[in-house]
CSV table of C-alpha atoms in Angstrom, one decimal:
chain,number,residue,atom,x,y,z
K,1353,MET,CA,103.7,83.5,92.8
K,1354,LYS,CA,102.7,85.5,90.1
K,1355,ARG,CA,99.7,85.6,88.3
K,1356,GLY,CA,98.9,86.9,84.7
K,1357,LEU,CA,96.2,88.6,83.5
K,1358,VAL,CA,95.4,88.3,79.5
K,1359,ILE,CA,94.1,92.0,79.6
K,1360,LEU,CA,94.7,94.6,82.0
K,1361,MET,CA,93.6,98.0,80.9
K,1362,LEU,CA,94.8,100.6,83.5
K,1363,TRP,CA,94.3,97.8,85.9
K,1364,SER,CA,91.2,96.2,84.2
K,1365,ALA,CA,89.3,99.6,84.5
K,1366,LEU,CA,89.9,101.1,81.0
K,1367,LEU,CA,89.4,97.9,78.7
K,1368,GLY,CA,86.8,95.6,80.4
K,1369,CYS,CA,84.5,98.3,81.8
K,1370,ASP,CA,82.0,100.5,80.5
K,1371,THR,CA,84.1,103.7,80.8
K,1372,SER,CA,82.1,106.9,79.3
K,1373,VAL,CA,84.3,109.2,77.4
K,1374,ASP,CA,83.8,112.7,76.3
K,1375,PRO,CA,83.7,113.9,72.4
K,1376,ILE,CA,87.0,114.7,70.7
K,1377,GLU,CA,85.8,117.6,68.6
K,1378,GLY,CA,88.1,119.3,66.0
K,1379,THR,CA,90.9,116.9,66.1
K,1380,GLU,CA,92.6,115.2,63.1
K,1381,ARG,CA,94.3,112.5,65.1
K,1382,PRO,CA,92.9,108.8,63.7
K,1383,PHE,CA,93.0,106.8,66.9
K,1384,THR,CA,92.9,106.6,70.9
K,1385,MET,CA,94.1,102.9,72.1
K,1386,TRP,CA,94.1,101.2,75.3
K,1387,GLY,CA,96.1,98.6,76.6
K,1388,LEU,CA,99.4,96.8,77.5
K,1389,VAL,CA,101.8,94.0,77.0
K,1390,ASN,CA,102.3,91.3,79.9
K,1391,PRO,CA,105.3,89.2,80.0
K,1392,GLU,CA,103.0,86.7,82.3
K,1393,VAL,CA,100.7,85.9,79.4
K,1394,ASP,CA,100.7,84.6,75.6
K,1395,THR,CA,98.3,86.5,74.3
K,1396,GLN,CA,98.5,90.5,74.1
K,1397,ALA,CA,95.4,92.8,73.6
K,1398,VAL,CA,95.1,96.3,72.7
K,1399,ARG,CA,91.5,98.3,72.4
K,1400,LEU,CA,91.3,100.6,69.2
K,1401,PHE,CA,89.1,103.5,69.0
K,1402,SER,CA,88.7,105.4,65.5
K,1403,ILE,CA,88.1,109.6,66.1
K,1404,GLU,CA,85.4,110.8,63.7
K,1405,ASN,CA,84.7,114.0,66.1
K,1406,GLN,CA,84.0,111.5,68.4
K,1407,LEU,CA,85.2,108.2,69.7
K,1408,GLN,CA,83.4,105.6,67.5
K,1409,LEU,CA,82.4,103.2,70.4
K,1410,ILE,CA,80.0,100.7,68.7
K,1411,GLY,CA,79.9,98.8,65.3
K,1412,ASP,CA,79.7,95.2,63.6
K,1413,VAL,CA,81.8,96.4,60.8
K,1414,ASP,CA,85.4,96.0,60.2
K,1415,LEU,CA,87.7,98.8,61.6
K,1416,ASP,CA,89.5,100.9,59.2
K,1417,ALA,CA,92.7,100.2,61.1
K,1418,THR,CA,96.1,98.0,60.7
K,1419,PHE,CA,97.5,97.5,64.2
K,1420,THR,CA,101.3,96.5,64.5
K,1421,SER,CA,103.8,96.0,67.2
K,1422,ARG,CA,107.5,96.2,66.5
K,1423,ASN,CA,109.6,94.8,68.6
K,1424,GLN,CA,112.6,97.3,69.2
K,1425,THR,CA,115.0,94.4,70.7
K,1426,THR,CA,114.8,92.1,68.2
K,1427,GLY,CA,113.4,93.9,65.5
K,1428,GLU,CA,110.2,91.6,65.3
K,1429,VAL,CA,107.2,93.4,63.7
K,1430,ARG,CA,103.5,91.7,63.9
K,1431,VAL,CA,100.6,92.5,62.7
K,1432,TRP,CA,97.5,92.2,65.2
K,1433,LYS,CA,94.0,90.8,64.2
K,1434,ASP,CA,90.9,92.6,64.9
K,1435,SER,CA,88.0,91.2,67.0
K,1436,LEU,CA,84.6,92.4,68.5
K,1437,VAL,CA,84.1,92.0,72.3
K,1438,THR,CA,80.4,93.0,73.6
K,1439,LEU,CA,80.5,94.3,77.0
K,1440,ALA,CA,78.0,93.8,79.7
K,1441,ASP,CA,75.8,96.8,78.5
K,1442,GLY,CA,75.6,95.2,75.0
K,1443,ASP,CA,78.4,98.2,73.6
K,1444,ARG,CA,80.7,96.4,70.9
K,1445,ARG,CA,84.5,97.0,71.2
K,1446,HIS,CA,87.2,96.9,68.5
K,1447,VAL,CA,89.9,94.8,70.8
K,1448,PHE,CA,93.4,93.6,68.6
K,1449,TRP,CA,95.1,91.2,69.5
K,1450,SER,CA,98.1,88.9,69.4
K,1451,ALA,CA,99.5,85.4,70.5
K,1452,PHE,CA,103.2,85.8,71.5
K,1453,PRO,CA,105.0,86.2,74.8
K,1454,VAL,CA,107.0,89.4,75.6
K,1455,HIS,CA,109.9,89.4,78.0
K,1456,HIS,CA,111.3,91.5,80.8
K,1457,GLY,CA,113.6,94.6,79.2
K,1458,GLU,CA,112.1,94.2,75.5
K,1459,THR,CA,111.0,97.6,74.1
K,1460,PHE,CA,108.1,97.8,72.0
K,1461,THR,CA,106.3,100.6,70.0
K,1462,PHE,CA,102.9,100.2,68.7
K,1463,GLU,CA,101.0,101.7,65.5
K,1464,ALA,CA,97.9,102.3,64.5
K,1465,GLN,CA,97.2,103.0,60.6
K,1466,ARG,CA,94.3,104.1,58.5
K,1467,SER,CA,94.0,103.0,54.7
K,1468,ASP,CA,94.6,106.8,54.1
K,1469,SER,CA,97.7,106.3,55.7
K,1470,ALA,CA,97.0,108.2,59.0
K,1471,THR,CA,98.7,107.0,61.8
K,1472,SER,CA,98.8,106.9,65.3
K,1473,THR,CA,102.0,105.8,67.2
K,1474,THR,CA,103.4,105.0,70.8
K,1475,ALA,CA,106.6,106.0,72.4
K,1476,PRO,CA,108.6,103.4,72.9
K,1477,VAL,CA,107.4,100.5,75.9
K,1478,THR,CA,110.2,98.8,77.9
K,1479,VAL,CA,108.7,95.7,79.7
K,1480,PRO,CA,109.4,96.1,83.5
K,1481,PRO,CA,112.1,93.7,85.1
K,1482,PRO,CA,111.0,90.9,87.3
K,1483,VAL,CA,110.6,91.1,90.9
K,1484,THR,CA,109.8,89.1,93.8
K,1485,VAL,CA,107.3,89.9,96.4
K,1486,ARG,CA,107.4,88.2,100.1
K,1487,VAL,CA,106.0,88.7,103.7
K,1488,ALA,CA,108.6,89.5,105.9
K,1489,GLU,CA,109.0,89.0,109.4
K,1490,PRO,CA,106.6,91.1,111.8
K,1491,ASN,CA,107.7,93.0,114.7
K,1492,ARG,CA,105.3,90.6,117.3
K,1493,GLY,CA,106.4,92.7,120.3
K,1494,GLN,CA,104.7,96.2,118.7
K,1495,VAL,CA,101.2,96.6,120.4
K,1496,ARG,CA,99.8,99.8,118.0
K,1497,PRO,CA,99.9,99.7,115.1
K,1498,ILE,CA,100.1,96.0,114.2
K,1499,LEU,CA,102.5,96.3,110.8
K,1500,LEU,CA,102.8,93.4,108.3
K,1501,PRO,CA,105.8,94.0,106.3
K,1502,VAL,CA,105.6,92.9,102.9
K,1503,ARG,CA,108.9,93.0,100.8
K,1504,VAL,CA,109.4,93.7,96.9
K,1505,ASP,CA,112.8,92.5,95.8
K,1506,GLY,CA,114.1,94.1,92.7
K,1507,GLU,CA,113.7,97.6,90.8
K,1508,PRO,CA,110.3,97.9,89.6
K,1509,PRO,CA,110.0,101.3,87.6
K,1510,THR,CA,106.9,102.1,88.8
K,1511,MET,CA,104.5,100.2,90.9
K,1512,PRO,CA,101.0,102.3,90.3
K,1513,ARG,CA,98.7,100.1,92.2
K,1514,ILE,CA,98.7,98.2,95.3
K,1515,ASP,CA,95.9,95.9,96.5
K,1516,VAL,CA,95.7,94.3,99.7
K,1517,GLU,CA,92.9,92.3,99.9
K,1518,TYR,CA,91.3,91.0,103.3
K,1519,GLN,CA,89.7,87.5,102.7
K,1520,VAL,CA,87.3,87.5,105.8
K,1521,GLU,CA,84.2,85.8,107.5
K,1522,SER,CA,81.9,87.2,110.1
K,1523,VAL,CA,79.4,85.3,112.5
K,1524,ALA,CA,76.9,87.1,114.1
K,1525,GLY,CA,77.9,85.7,117.9
K,1526,ALA,CA,79.2,82.7,119.5
K,1527,GLY,CA,77.0,79.7,119.4
K,1528,THR,CA,75.4,81.3,115.9
K,1529,THR,CA,75.5,79.7,112.2
K,1530,THR,CA,74.8,82.9,110.5
K,1531,THR,CA,78.0,83.7,108.5
K,1532,ARG,CA,79.1,86.4,106.0
K,1533,ALA,CA,82.1,86.1,103.8
K,1534,LEU,CA,83.5,89.2,102.1
K,1535,ASN,CA,86.6,89.9,100.3
K,1536,VAL,CA,87.7,93.4,101.5
K,1537,ILE,CA,90.3,95.5,99.0
K,1538,VAL,CA,92.5,98.2,100.9
K,1539,PRO,CA,94.5,100.4,98.5
K,1540,TYR,CA,97.8,100.8,99.4
K,1541,GLU,CA,99.4,102.8,96.1
K,1542,GLY,CA,102.0,105.6,97.1
K,1543,ARG,CA,103.1,103.7,100.3
K,1544,ALA,CA,105.8,101.8,99.4
K,1545,GLN,CA,109.0,102.7,100.9
K,1546,PRO,CA,112.7,102.1,99.7
K,1547,VAL,CA,114.8,99.7,101.5
K,1548,ASN,CA,117.9,97.9,100.8
K,1549,GLY,CA,117.3,95.8,97.5
K,1550,GLY,CA,113.8,96.9,97.0
K,1551,TRP,CA,110.9,98.2,98.4
K,1552,GLU,CA,109.0,97.4,101.7
K,1553,ILE,CA,104.9,97.9,101.9
K,1554,ASN,CA,104.0,98.2,105.6
K,1555,VAL,CA,100.1,96.6,105.5
K,1556,ASP,CA,98.7,98.2,108.6
K,1557,LEU,CA,96.3,95.3,110.1
K,1558,THR,CA,95.1,97.7,113.0
K,1559,ALA,CA,93.8,100.4,110.7
K,1560,ASP,CA,92.7,98.0,108.0
K,1561,VAL,CA,90.1,96.2,110.3
K,1562,GLU,CA,88.1,99.1,110.6
K,1563,ALA,CA,87.5,99.2,106.6
K,1564,VAL,CA,87.0,95.5,107.2
K,1565,ARG,CA,84.2,96.7,109.7
K,1566,GLU,CA,83.0,99.2,107.4
K,1567,ALA,CA,82.2,97.0,104.7
K,1568,TYR,CA,79.9,94.9,107.0
K,1569,ASP,CA,78.0,97.9,107.6
K,1570,ALA,CA,76.3,97.5,104.7
K,1571,PHE,CA,74.6,94.5,105.3
K,1572,ASP,CA,71.3,94.7,107.7
K,1573,GLU,CA,72.7,91.9,110.1
K,1574,ARG,CA,75.0,92.8,112.9
K,1575,PHE,CA,77.9,90.9,112.5
K,1576,ALA,CA,80.1,90.7,115.7
K,1577,LEU,CA,83.0,88.4,115.2
K,1578,LEU,CA,85.6,88.8,112.5
K,1579,VAL,CA,87.4,85.9,111.1
K,1580,LEU,CA,90.7,86.7,108.9
K,1581,ASN,CA,91.1,83.8,106.5
K,1582,ALA,CA,93.8,85.4,104.3
K,1583,ILE,CA,95.6,88.4,103.2
K,1584,GLU,CA,96.5,88.7,99.6
K,1585,ALA,CA,98.8,91.6,98.3
K,1586,ARG,CA,98.8,92.5,94.6
K,1587,ILE,CA,101.6,94.3,93.2
K,1588,HIS,CA,101.3,95.7,89.9
K,1589,VAL,CA,104.6,96.4,88.6
K,1590,GLY,CA,104.4,99.0,85.5
K,1591,ASP,CA,107.0,100.5,82.6
K,1592,ALA,CA,108.6,103.7,83.5
K,1593,ALA,CA,105.6,105.7,82.4
K,1594,TRP,CA,103.1,104.5,84.4
K,1595,VAL,CA,102.6,107.7,86.4
K,1596,SER,CA,99.5,109.2,86.7
K,1597,PRO,CA,99.1,113.0,86.5
K,1598,ILE,CA,96.4,113.2,89.2
K,1599,GLY,CA,98.4,111.0,91.9
K,1600,ARG,CA,96.3,107.8,91.4
K,1601,PHE,CA,94.7,105.6,89.0
K,1602,ASP,CA,91.1,106.5,88.5
K,1603,ALA,CA,89.9,105.1,85.0
K,1604,GLU,CA,86.7,107.8,85.2
K,1605,VAL,CA,89.3,110.9,85.0
K,1606,LEU,CA,92.2,109.2,83.1
K,1607,VAL,CA,90.1,107.8,80.1
K,1608,GLU,CA,89.7,112.0,79.2
K,1609,PRO,CA,91.4,112.4,76.3
K,1610,GLY,CA,94.8,113.7,76.6
K,1611,LEU,CA,95.4,113.5,80.1
K,1612,PHE,CA,97.1,110.5,80.2
K,1613,SER,CA,98.7,109.5,76.8
K,1614,ASN,CA,102.1,108.2,75.1
K,1615,VAL,CA,100.4,108.0,71.9
K,1616,GLU,CA,101.7,110.8,69.5
K,1617,ASN,CA,98.9,111.8,67.0
K,1618,GLY,CA,96.3,110.0,68.9
K,1619,PHE,CA,95.3,109.4,72.3
K,1620,GLY,CA,95.2,106.7,75.1
K,1621,PHE,CA,98.3,104.5,76.5
K,1622,VAL,CA,99.7,101.3,75.9
K,1623,GLY,CA,102.4,100.2,78.1
K,1624,ALA,CA,103.8,97.0,79.8
K,1625,ALA,CA,102.8,95.8,83.3
K,1626,TYR,CA,102.2,92.6,85.3
K,1627,VAL,CA,101.0,91.4,88.4
K,1628,ASP,CA,102.9,89.6,91.5
K,1629,THR,CA,101.0,88.3,94.5
K,1630,VAL,CA,101.6,87.1,97.7
K,1631,ARG,CA,99.0,85.2,100.3
K,1632,TRP,CA,99.4,84.8,103.5
K,1633,VAL,CA,97.7,84.2,107.0
K,1634,PRO,CA,99.6,86.6,110.0
K,1635,PRO,CA,100.5,85.3,113.1
K,1636,LEU,CA,97.4,84.3,115.7
K,1637,GLU,CA,98.6,86.6,118.4
K,1638,LEU,CA,98.7,89.6,116.0
K,1639,LEU,CA,95.1,88.9,114.6
K,1640,GLN,CA,93.9,88.5,118.0
K,1641,ARG,CA,95.3,91.5,119.0
K,1642,ALA,CA,94.0,93.6,116.0
K,1643,GLY,CA,90.6,92.3,116.9
K,1644,TYR,CA,90.0,88.7,114.6
K,1645,VAL,CA,89.1,85.5,116.4
K,1646,ASN,CA,90.4,82.4,116.1
K,1647,GLN,CA,89.3,79.9,113.1
K,1648,GLN,CA,88.6,77.1,115.9
K,1649,THR,CA,86.6,79.9,118.1
K,1650,ARG,CA,84.0,80.7,115.5
K,1651,ALA,CA,80.4,79.2,115.3
K,1652,PRO,CA,80.5,76.0,113.3
K,1653,HIS,CA,78.5,76.0,109.9
């Protein structure tokens, strides 16, 4: 099952969130851009900043910029439209967008040009090939650790982010009606291992239950019984340039100008990526062995 996201900015961190950016002093580069193209959606978007000693973060006026994409595979050139997006903190952002699909294997370049012809251009970006994400049969005889293999069939150039989300409920104890539902995300990037025909991610049910318990520790109530409703693994597949220089995708770090960039005469990153997702419930005996209780044994509510 695949899930398309209209705008992914360093995996939802750099486009939609309020990420601070230090001023850029003494540069003649005209633009910083952040965004990507996604083969699973029909509208693409890139966030664009002008540089005038610092990134211009506000404005209800038009940005002096023409943003274009060139499909190097088909030769198609598109001029994107400007829009102003208001973030939760009230700041305004210029987001250029264009309604068109992209396809696996196509190569693009992106260009932002000012009226005086000053131009920032990306390196070529190739849309990654499709993959299939599936749950493989676990080794039910292994006592510890309890590993749940997830297979990624295909040849993803990069998998810069892998999220394993535990959709859980907990009750205070037998016979009670107090419950709390949480979605607990455990990062798995860098933990995929190559196998014949693709990659394998061993979801560690034993270790991750501790992360779930820690999430419940933030609440005053003492929850004793854990019910696992489902696990969802989200595999972010990126083009070959999605390689973080710090080994992880921390938006607060990577947003620093020049640290992570494929833009010539400018700053930022425009890539290609999509997300593939699989959701499942592991076998009951493995859940119980990890410390979860059966749905039927929890308190009614």
